[in-house]
Coordinates of C-alpha atoms in Angstrom, one line a residue:
X241 CA 51.6 16.6 1.7
X242 CA 49.3 15.3 -1.8
X243 CA 49.1 12.1 -0.4
X244 CA 48.0 12.5 2.9
X245 CA 45.1 15.2 1.7
X246 CA 43.5 12.4 -1.1
X247 CA 43.6 10.2 2.0
X248 CA 41.4 12.4 4.1
X249 CA 39.2 13.1 1.6
X250 CA 38.6 9.3 0.9
X251 CA 36.8 8.6 4.6
X252 CA 35.0 12.0 4.4
X253 CA 31.4 10.6 5.2
X254 CA 32.3 7.6 6.8
X255 CA 30.8 9.1 10.3
X256 CA 28.0 9.4 8.5
X257 CA 27.6 5.7 7.0
X258 CA 28.4 4.5 10.4
X259 CA 26.2 6.8 12.2
X260 CA 23.0 5.3 9.8
X261 CA 24.0 1.7 10.5
X262 CA 24.4 2.3 14.2
X263 CA 20.7 3.3 14.1
X264 CA 19.3 0.8 11.7
X265 CA 20.8 -1.7 13.7
X266 CA 19.2 -0.4 17.0
X267 CA 15.8 0.0 15.0
X268 CA 16.3 -3.6 13.9
X269 CA 16.7 -4.7 17.2
X270 CA 14.2 -2.8 19.3
X271 CA 11.4 -3.4 16.9
X272 CA 10.5 -6.9 17.8
X273 CA 11.5 -6.3 21.5
X274 CA 8.6 -3.5 20.9
X275 CA 6.3 -5.7 19.3
X276 CA 6.2 -8.5 22.5
X277 CA 5.8 -5.9 24.9
X278 CA 2.8 -4.9 23.1
X279 CA 1.5 -8.3 22.8
X280 CA 2.1 -9.1 26.8
X281 CA 0.5 -5.6 27.6
X282 CA -2.1 -6.0 25.2
X283 CA -2.5 -9.6 27.0
X284 CA -2.9 -8.6 30.6
X285 CA -5.2 -5.7 29.8
X286 CA -7.4 -8.1 27.9
X287 CA -7.3 -10.8 31.1
X288 CA -7.7 -7.6 33.4
X289 CA -11.2 -6.2 31.8
X290 CA -12.4 -9.8 31.3
X291 CA -11.6 -10.2 35.2
X292 CA -13.7 -7.1 35.9
X293 CA -16.1 -8.0 33.3
X294 CA -17.3 -11.6 35.1
X295 CA -17.2 -10.3 38.7
X296 CA -19.4 -7.3 37.0
X297 CA -21.9 -9.8 35.6
X298 CA -21.8 -12.8 38.5
X299 CA -22.6 -9.5 41.5
X300 CA -25.7 -8.3 39.1
X301 CA -26.4 -12.2 38.9
X302 CA -26.6 -12.7 42.4
X303 CA -28.4 -9.7 43.4
X304 CA -25.3 -7.9 44.8
X305 CA -26.0 -5.0 42.8
X306 CA -29.1 -3.8 40.8
X307 CA -29.1 -4.2 36.5
X308 CA -28.7 -6.9 33.5
X309 CA -25.6 -8.8 34.3
X310 CA -24.1 -8.3 30.5
X311 CA -24.6 -4.6 30.5
X312 CA -22.5 -4.7 33.6
X313 CA -20.0 -6.5 32.3
X314 CA -19.9 -4.4 28.9
X315 CA -19.6 -1.7 31.4
X316 CA -16.9 -3.0 33.7
X317 CA -14.8 -4.2 30.2
X318 CA -15.0 -0.7 28.8
X319 CA -14.1 0.6 32.0
X320 CA -10.6 -1.6 31.7
X321 CA -10.3 -0.4 28.2
X322 CA -11.6 -3.5 26.7
X323 CA -15.2 -4.5 24.4
X324 CA -17.1 -7.6 26.0
X325 CA -17.5 -9.9 23.0
X326 CA -19.2 -12.8 24.7
X327 CA -21.2 -13.2 28.2
X328 CA -23.2 -15.9 29.1
X329 CA -24.9 -16.7 32.2
X330 CA -25.1 -19.9 33.5
X331 CA -27.1 -20.2 37.6
X332 CA -25.1 -18.0 39.4
X333 CA -21.6 -18.2 37.3
X334 CA -21.1 -15.6 34.6
X335 CA -18.5 -16.5 31.5
X336 CA -17.5 -13.7 29.7
X337 CA -15.0 -12.4 26.7
X338 CA -13.4 -9.1 26.4
X339 CA -10.8 -7.7 23.7
X340 CA -8.8 -4.5 24.1
X341 CA -6.5 -3.3 21.2
X342 CA -3.2 -1.6 21.7
X343 CA -0.5 -1.0 19.7
X344 CA -3.0 -1.9 16.5
X345 CA -2.7 -5.5 18.0
X346 CA -5.9 -6.9 19.4
X347 CA -6.0 -9.4 22.5
X348 CA -8.9 -11.5 24.0
X349 CA -9.6 -13.2 27.0
X350 CA -11.9 -15.3 29.2
X351 CA -12.8 -14.8 32.4
X352 CA -15.6 -16.8 34.7
X353 CA -16.8 -15.8 38.1
X354 CA -19.2 -16.9 40.6
X355 CA -20.3 -17.9 44.1
X356 CA -17.7 -20.5 46.5
X357 CA -19.0 -23.3 45.2
X358 CA -20.6 -22.9 41.9
X359 CA -18.3 -25.1 40.1
X360 CA -15.6 -22.9 38.9
X361 CA -13.0 -25.7 38.6
X362 CA -10.7 -24.8 35.5

């Protein structure tokens, strides 16, 4: 009976060590996936903010809505969770750069907008 008791006591706590290893492996595998997801989400949100800002600025330049184009762009970027970093108007074409921060990671995107035939080809 003494040998059996010694064998059992030698394995005492092994489940805790195994559980800790499983948790550590899960965290190690999940962290890069979460970081990549945050980067993808941030890029998409930055693109959305830039698109909205460019369209708002182009609407103001064309006279479709009142206001100063870059102020309109800044407002549109903010309403889409971003900040306007740059705004340039060339004729009826607006080009902007917007930035968003997701999970501490900053992502930026550019967008152009204007009327059809205004030379917006990439």
